[in-house]
C-alpha positions as CSV (number, residue, x, y, z in Angstrom):
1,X,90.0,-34.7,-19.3
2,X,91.1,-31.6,-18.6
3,X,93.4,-30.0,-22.1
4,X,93.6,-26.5,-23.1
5,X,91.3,-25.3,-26.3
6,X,94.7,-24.5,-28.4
7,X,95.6,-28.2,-28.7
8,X,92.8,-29.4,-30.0
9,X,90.9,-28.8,-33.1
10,X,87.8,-27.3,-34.5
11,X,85.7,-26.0,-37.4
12,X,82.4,-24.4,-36.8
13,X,79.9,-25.7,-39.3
14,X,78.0,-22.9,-41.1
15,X,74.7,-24.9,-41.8
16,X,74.5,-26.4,-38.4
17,X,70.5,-26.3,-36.9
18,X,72.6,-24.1,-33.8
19,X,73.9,-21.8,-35.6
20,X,71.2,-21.1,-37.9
21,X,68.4,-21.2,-34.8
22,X,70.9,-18.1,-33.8
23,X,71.3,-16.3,-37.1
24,X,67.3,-16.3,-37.4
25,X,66.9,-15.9,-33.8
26,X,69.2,-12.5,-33.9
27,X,67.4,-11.2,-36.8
28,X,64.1,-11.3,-35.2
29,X,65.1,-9.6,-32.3
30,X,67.3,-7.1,-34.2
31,X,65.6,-3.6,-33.7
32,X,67.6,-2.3,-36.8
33,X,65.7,-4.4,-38.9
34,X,62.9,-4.3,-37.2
35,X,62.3,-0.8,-38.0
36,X,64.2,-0.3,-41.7
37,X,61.0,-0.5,-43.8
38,X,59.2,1.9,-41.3
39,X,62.3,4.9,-41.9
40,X,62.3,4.2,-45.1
41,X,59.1,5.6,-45.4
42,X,58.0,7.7,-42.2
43,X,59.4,11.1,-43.6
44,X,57.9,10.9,-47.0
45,X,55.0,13.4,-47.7
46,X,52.6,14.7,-50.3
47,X,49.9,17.4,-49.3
48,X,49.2,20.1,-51.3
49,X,50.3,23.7,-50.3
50,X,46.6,24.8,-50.6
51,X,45.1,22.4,-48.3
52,X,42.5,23.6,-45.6
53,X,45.1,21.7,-42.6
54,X,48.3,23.8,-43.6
55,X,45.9,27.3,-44.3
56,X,44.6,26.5,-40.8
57,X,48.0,25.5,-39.0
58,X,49.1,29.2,-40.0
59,X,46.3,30.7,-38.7
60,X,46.9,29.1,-35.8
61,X,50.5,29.5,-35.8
62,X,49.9,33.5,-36.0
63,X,47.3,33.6,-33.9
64,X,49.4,32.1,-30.6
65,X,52.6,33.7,-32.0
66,X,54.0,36.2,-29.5
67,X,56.0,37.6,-31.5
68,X,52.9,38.7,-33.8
69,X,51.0,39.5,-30.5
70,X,53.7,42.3,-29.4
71,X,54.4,43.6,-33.0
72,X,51.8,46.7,-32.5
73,X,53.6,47.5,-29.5
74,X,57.6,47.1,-31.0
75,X,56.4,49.2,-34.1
76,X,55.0,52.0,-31.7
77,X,58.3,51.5,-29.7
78,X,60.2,52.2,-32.4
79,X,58.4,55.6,-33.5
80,X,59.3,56.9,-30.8
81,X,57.5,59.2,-28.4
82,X,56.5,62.6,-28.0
83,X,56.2,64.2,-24.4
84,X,55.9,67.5,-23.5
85,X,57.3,69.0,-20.2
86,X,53.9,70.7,-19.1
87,X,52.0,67.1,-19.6
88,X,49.7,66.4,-16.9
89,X,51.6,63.3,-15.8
90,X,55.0,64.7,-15.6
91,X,53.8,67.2,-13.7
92,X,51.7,64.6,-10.8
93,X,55.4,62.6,-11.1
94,X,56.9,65.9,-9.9
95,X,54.9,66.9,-7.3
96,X,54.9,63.0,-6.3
97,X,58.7,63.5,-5.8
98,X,58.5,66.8,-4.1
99,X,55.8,65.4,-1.7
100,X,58.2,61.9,-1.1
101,X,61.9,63.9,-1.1
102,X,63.4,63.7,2.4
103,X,65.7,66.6,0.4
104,X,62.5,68.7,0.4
105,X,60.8,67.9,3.2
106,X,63.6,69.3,5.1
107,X,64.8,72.3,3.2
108,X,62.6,74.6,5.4
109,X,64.0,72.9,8.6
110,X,67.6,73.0,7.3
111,X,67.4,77.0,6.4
112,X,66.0,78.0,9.5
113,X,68.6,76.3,11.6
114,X,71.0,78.3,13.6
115,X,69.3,81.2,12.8
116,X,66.2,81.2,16.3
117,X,68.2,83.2,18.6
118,X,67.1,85.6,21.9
119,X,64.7,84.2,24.3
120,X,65.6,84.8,27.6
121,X,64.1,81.3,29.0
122,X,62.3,78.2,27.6
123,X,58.8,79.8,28.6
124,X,60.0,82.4,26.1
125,X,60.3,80.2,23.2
126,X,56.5,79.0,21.4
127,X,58.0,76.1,19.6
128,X,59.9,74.3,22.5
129,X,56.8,75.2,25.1
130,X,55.1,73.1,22.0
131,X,57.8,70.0,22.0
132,X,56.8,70.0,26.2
133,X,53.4,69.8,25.5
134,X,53.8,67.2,22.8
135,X,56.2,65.0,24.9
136,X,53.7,65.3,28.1
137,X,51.0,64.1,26.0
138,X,53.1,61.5,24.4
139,X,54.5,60.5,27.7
140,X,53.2,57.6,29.6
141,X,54.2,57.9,32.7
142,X,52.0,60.9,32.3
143,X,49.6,59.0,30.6
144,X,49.2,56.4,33.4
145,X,49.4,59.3,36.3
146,X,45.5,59.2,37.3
147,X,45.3,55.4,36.8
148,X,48.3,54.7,39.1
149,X,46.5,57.1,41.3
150,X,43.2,55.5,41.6
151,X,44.5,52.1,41.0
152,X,44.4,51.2,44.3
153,X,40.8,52.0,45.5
154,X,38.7,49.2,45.4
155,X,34.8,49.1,46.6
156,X,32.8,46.4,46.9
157,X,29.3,46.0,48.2
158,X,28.5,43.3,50.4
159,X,25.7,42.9,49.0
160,X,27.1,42.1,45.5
161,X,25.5,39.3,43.3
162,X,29.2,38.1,43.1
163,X,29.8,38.0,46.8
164,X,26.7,36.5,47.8
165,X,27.7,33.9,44.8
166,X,30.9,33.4,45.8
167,X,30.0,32.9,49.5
168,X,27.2,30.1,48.8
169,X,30.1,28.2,46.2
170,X,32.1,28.0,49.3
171,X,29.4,26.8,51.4
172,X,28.6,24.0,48.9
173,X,32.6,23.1,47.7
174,X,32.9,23.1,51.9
175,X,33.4,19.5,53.7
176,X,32.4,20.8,56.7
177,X,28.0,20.1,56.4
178,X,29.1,17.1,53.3
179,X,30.0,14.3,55.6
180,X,27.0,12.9,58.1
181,X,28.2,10.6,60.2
182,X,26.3,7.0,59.5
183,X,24.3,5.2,62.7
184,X,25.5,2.1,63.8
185,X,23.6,-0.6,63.6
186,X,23.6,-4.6,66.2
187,X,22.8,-7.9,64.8
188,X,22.5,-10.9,66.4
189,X,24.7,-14.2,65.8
190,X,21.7,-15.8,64.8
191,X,19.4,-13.7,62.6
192,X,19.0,-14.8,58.9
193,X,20.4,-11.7,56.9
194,X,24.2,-13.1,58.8
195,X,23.6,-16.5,58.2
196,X,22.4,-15.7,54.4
197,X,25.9,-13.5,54.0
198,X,28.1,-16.3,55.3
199,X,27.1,-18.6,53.1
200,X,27.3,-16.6,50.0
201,X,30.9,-15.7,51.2
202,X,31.3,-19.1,51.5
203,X,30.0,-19.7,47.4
204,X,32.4,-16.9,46.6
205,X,35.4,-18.0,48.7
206,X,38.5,-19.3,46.0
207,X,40.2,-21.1,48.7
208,X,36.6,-23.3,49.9
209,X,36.4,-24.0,46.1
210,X,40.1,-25.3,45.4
211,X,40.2,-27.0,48.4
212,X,39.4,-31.0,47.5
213,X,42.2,-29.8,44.5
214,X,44.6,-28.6,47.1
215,X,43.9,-31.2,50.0
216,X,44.3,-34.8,48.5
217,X,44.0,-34.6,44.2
218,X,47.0,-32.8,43.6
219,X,49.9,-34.9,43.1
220,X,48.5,-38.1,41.7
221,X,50.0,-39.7,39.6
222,X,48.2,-40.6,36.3
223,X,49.4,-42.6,33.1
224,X,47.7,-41.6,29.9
225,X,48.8,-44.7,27.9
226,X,45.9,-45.5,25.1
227,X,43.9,-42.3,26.3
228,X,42.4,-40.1,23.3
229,X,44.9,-37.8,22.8
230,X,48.1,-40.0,23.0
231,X,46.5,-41.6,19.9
232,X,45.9,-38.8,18.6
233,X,49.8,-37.4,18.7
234,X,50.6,-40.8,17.6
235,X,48.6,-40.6,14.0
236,X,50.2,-37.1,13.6
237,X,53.5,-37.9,14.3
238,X,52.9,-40.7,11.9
239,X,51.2,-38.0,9.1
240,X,53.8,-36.1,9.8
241,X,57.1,-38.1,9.3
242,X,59.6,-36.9,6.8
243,X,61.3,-40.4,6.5
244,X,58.2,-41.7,5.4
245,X,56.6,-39.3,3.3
246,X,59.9,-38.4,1.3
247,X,61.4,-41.3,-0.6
248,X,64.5,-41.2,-3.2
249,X,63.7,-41.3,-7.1
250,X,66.1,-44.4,-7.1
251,X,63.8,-46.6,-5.2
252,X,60.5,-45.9,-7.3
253,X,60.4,-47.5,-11.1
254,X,59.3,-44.6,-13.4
255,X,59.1,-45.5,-17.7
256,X,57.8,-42.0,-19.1
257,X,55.6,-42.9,-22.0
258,X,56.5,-40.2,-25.7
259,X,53.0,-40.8,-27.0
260,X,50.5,-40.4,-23.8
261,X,47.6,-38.1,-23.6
262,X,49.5,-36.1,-21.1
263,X,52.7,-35.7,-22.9
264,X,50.8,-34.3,-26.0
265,X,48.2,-32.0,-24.6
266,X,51.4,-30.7,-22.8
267,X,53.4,-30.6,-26.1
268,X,50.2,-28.5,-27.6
269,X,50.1,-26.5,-24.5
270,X,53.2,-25.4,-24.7
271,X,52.7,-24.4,-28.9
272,X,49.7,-22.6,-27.9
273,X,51.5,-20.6,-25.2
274,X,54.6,-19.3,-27.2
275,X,54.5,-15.5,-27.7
276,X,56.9,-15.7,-30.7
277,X,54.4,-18.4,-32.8
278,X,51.8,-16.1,-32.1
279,X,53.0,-13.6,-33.5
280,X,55.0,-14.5,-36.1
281,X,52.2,-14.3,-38.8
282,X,51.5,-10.9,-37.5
283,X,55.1,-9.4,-37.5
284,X,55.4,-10.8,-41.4
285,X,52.5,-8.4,-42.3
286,X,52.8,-5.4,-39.4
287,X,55.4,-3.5,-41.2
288,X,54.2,-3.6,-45.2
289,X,53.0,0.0,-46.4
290,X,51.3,0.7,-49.4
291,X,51.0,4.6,-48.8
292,X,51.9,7.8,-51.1
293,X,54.4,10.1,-50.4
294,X,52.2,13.0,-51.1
295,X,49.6,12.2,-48.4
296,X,48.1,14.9,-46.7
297,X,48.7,12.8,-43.3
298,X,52.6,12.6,-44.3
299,X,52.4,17.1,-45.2
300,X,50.4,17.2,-42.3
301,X,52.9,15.3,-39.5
302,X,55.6,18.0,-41.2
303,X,53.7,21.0,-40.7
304,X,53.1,20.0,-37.1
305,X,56.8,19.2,-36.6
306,X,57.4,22.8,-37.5
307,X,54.9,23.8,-35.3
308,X,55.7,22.6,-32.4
309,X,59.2,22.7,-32.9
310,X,61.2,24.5,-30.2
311,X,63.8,26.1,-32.2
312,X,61.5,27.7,-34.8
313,X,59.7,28.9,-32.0
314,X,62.2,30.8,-30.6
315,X,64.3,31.8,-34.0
316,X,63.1,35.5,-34.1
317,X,63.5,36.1,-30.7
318,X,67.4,34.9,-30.9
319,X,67.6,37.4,-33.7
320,X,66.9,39.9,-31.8
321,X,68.8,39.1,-28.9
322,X,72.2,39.3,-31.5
323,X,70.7,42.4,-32.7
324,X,71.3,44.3,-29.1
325,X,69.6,47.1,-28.1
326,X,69.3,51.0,-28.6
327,X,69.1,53.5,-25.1
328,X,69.3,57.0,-25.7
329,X,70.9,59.1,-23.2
330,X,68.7,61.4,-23.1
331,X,65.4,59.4,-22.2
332,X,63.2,59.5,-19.5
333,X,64.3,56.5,-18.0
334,X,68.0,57.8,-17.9
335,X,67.3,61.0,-16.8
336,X,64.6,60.0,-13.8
337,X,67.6,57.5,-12.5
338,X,70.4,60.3,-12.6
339,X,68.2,62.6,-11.0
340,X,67.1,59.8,-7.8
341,X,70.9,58.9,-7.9
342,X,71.9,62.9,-7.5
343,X,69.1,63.1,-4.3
344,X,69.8,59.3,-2.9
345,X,73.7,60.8,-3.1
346,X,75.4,61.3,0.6
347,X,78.1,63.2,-0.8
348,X,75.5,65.6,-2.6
349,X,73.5,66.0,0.9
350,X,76.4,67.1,2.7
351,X,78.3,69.1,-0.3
352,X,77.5,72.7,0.9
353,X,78.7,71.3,4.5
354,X,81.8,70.6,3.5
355,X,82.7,73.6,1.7
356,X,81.5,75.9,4.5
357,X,83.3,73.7,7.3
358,X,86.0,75.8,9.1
359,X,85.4,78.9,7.1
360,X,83.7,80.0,10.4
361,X,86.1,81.9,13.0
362,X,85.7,84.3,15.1
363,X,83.7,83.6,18.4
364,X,85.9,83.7,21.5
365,X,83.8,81.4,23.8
366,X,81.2,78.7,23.6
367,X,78.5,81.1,24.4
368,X,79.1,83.3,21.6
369,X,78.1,81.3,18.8
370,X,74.3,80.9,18.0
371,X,74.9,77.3,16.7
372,X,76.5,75.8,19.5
373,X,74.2,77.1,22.1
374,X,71.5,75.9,20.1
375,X,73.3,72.6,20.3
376,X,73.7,72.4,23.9
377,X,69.7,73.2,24.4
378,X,69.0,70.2,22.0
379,X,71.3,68.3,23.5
380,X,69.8,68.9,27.0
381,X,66.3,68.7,25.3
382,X,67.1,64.6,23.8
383,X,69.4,63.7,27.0
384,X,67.6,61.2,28.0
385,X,69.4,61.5,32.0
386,X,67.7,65.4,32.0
387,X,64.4,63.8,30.9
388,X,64.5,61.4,33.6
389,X,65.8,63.8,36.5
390,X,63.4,65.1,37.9
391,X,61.5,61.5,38.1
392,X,64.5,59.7,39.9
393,X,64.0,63.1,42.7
394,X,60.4,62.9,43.1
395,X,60.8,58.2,42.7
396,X,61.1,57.4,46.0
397,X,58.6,60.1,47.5
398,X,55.8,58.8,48.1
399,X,52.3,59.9,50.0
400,X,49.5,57.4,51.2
401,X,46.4,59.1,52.9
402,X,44.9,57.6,56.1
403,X,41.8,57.4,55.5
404,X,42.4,55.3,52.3
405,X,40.3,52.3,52.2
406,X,42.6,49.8,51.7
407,X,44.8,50.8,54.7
408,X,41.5,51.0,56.5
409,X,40.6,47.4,55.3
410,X,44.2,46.3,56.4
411,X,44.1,47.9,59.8
């Protein structure tokens, strides 16, 4: 049963219904084919050049071109400009830079340093009995003196809405007048309102009600042959039965008849139902053109290709990018950078520091130079241990009158 295909032979049959089914069957659903005629004739156009579409499509074309849009401004770009050093701008850029230099702002500071010297004390001296001034009024433990003063006196009236408020809240949130005790009442055995109670307790009672249940019915037996619902599980179980209901082919005799009703309305069912019959007659004639080449749709569909094409779009603007650019060194630009680079510079701040460091010799002792003992006084002035000095003395002093309030409220 069982050979290998080498030892025996065959010969394919070229004109068998099979292989001809497939051969028309691959054709059909080749989408080479399918689309031949419609390539052959897509791209073929004839519009006229003078046509209102293509005189439009430029318009348009220029008119949302940005390359057209900024041509103005590259043509003034490349005259040039002319800009004169006394112009009104250049001069509010200056004083801009003057007003926002750091440099500037401390050139005054920087040539008066070092050079404030003979006051005898600090009382002496207007700008540092300034600086106190300023760091009293900037200083909050100054700034919370009086409050920390009077922060503890406290008066109250007793005859404040509040209190008198307060006083009746308690009186009401109090259980001490909320709970009156209830008075206790005798019945006698006898009298109807008892009797009436007992015997609703006795309607509500769940053990008086399951009692008959409890006491003698439960635990009968009971047999429930030919009742309702044992007749009922019968005809269910009979409904139900898989032996019954399911039968093998082999036991039922079937003939299926070629030529009955059934058999042909499904045959013309199924004809009426194929996707490739109906459409057959309408492939044959979908794809058959009778069109110029010089229509203005075909010109038209070019034009718009062009139009919306991304490479056309962006064509000049690659030019110019291979083109490079042009910076003078002398323009404004340039020069405003150099010039923020030359004040943002460290090494330009502290230049004229370095070349006068230890050119200056002479002074025998600390006290002899101007500079340091300027030093040491601003030192003292930002040591934060001198500012706080005289608080950590005067810390734990502290003075309560007797005749304070509170201390007479506590007593």
């Amino acid at each position: 049963y069982r050979q290998h295909p080498d030892t025996l032979k065959f010969t394919s049959i070229e004109d068998a219904p099979a292989v001809v089914l497939a051969k028309i069957n691959q054709a059909q659903r080749s989408d080479v084919l399918y689309k031949a005629k419609n390539e052959d004739i897509i791209h073929k156009y004839h519009l006229p050049a003078d046509a209102p579409q293509f005189i439009q499509a430029k318009v348009n074309s220029y008119n949302i071109s940005d390359t057209c849009y900024k041509l103005s401004l590259e043509e003034l770009k490349t005259k040039g400009y002319d800009l004169r050093n006394d112009a009104i701008s250049i001069k509010a850029a200056k004083a801009a830079r003057h007003t926002a230099s750091d440099f500037q702002y401390k050139k005054d500071y920087e040539q008066a340093k070092g050079k404030l010297i003979g006051f005898q004390s600090l009382q002496d001296d207007p700008k540092l009995v300034h600086y106190m001034n300023v760091a009293k009024m900037q200083s909050e433990r100054e700034y919370k003196k009086s409050y920390e003063q009077s922060k503890t006196k406290y008066n109250t009236p007793l005859d404040m809405v509040n209190v008198v408020a307060a006083k009746k809240a308690q009186e009401i949130a109090s259980n001490v007048n909320y709970k009156h005790p209830v008075h206790h009442y005798t019945f006698l055995p006898d009298a109807m309102s008892v009797s009436l109670s007992k015997n609703m307790m006795q309607i509500q009672s769940d053990n008086l009600y399951k009692s008959d249940f409890n006491s003698w019915m439960k635990g009968i037996g009971w047999i429930p042959i030919g009742s309702l619902d044992v007749e009922k599980a019968k005809k269910a179980g009979e409904a139900l039965n898989e032996k019954n209901y399911r039968q093998h082919p082999d036991t039922i005799k079937f003939t299926s008849v070629v030529d009955s009703p059934v058999m042909v309305q499904a045959k013309q069912n199924a004809l009426q139902l194929s996707d490739r019959l109906y459409k057959s007659s309408g492939e044959e004639m979908k794809h058959k053109y009778n069109i110029p080449a010089d229509a203005p749709q075909f010109i038209q569909a070019k034009y718009n290709a062009a139009n919306i094409s991304d490479t056309y779009y962006k064509l000049g603007y690659h030019d110019l990018i291979a083109k490079g650019h042009h910076v003078l060194g002398d323009s404004i630009p340039i020069t405003l950078a150099k010039a923020s680079r030359n004040i943002a510079s460290d090494f330009k701040y502290k230049e004229a520091y370095e070349k006068a460091r230890g050119k200056h010799v002479g002074f025998r002792s600390l006290q002899d130079d101007p500079k340091l003992v300027h030093s040491m006084h601003v030192a003292k002035m930002q040591s934060d241990r001198e500012y706080r000095k005289g608080y950590e003395k005067s810390k734990t002093s502290y003075h309560t009158p007797v005749e304070m309030v509170s201390i007479q409220a506590a007593k």
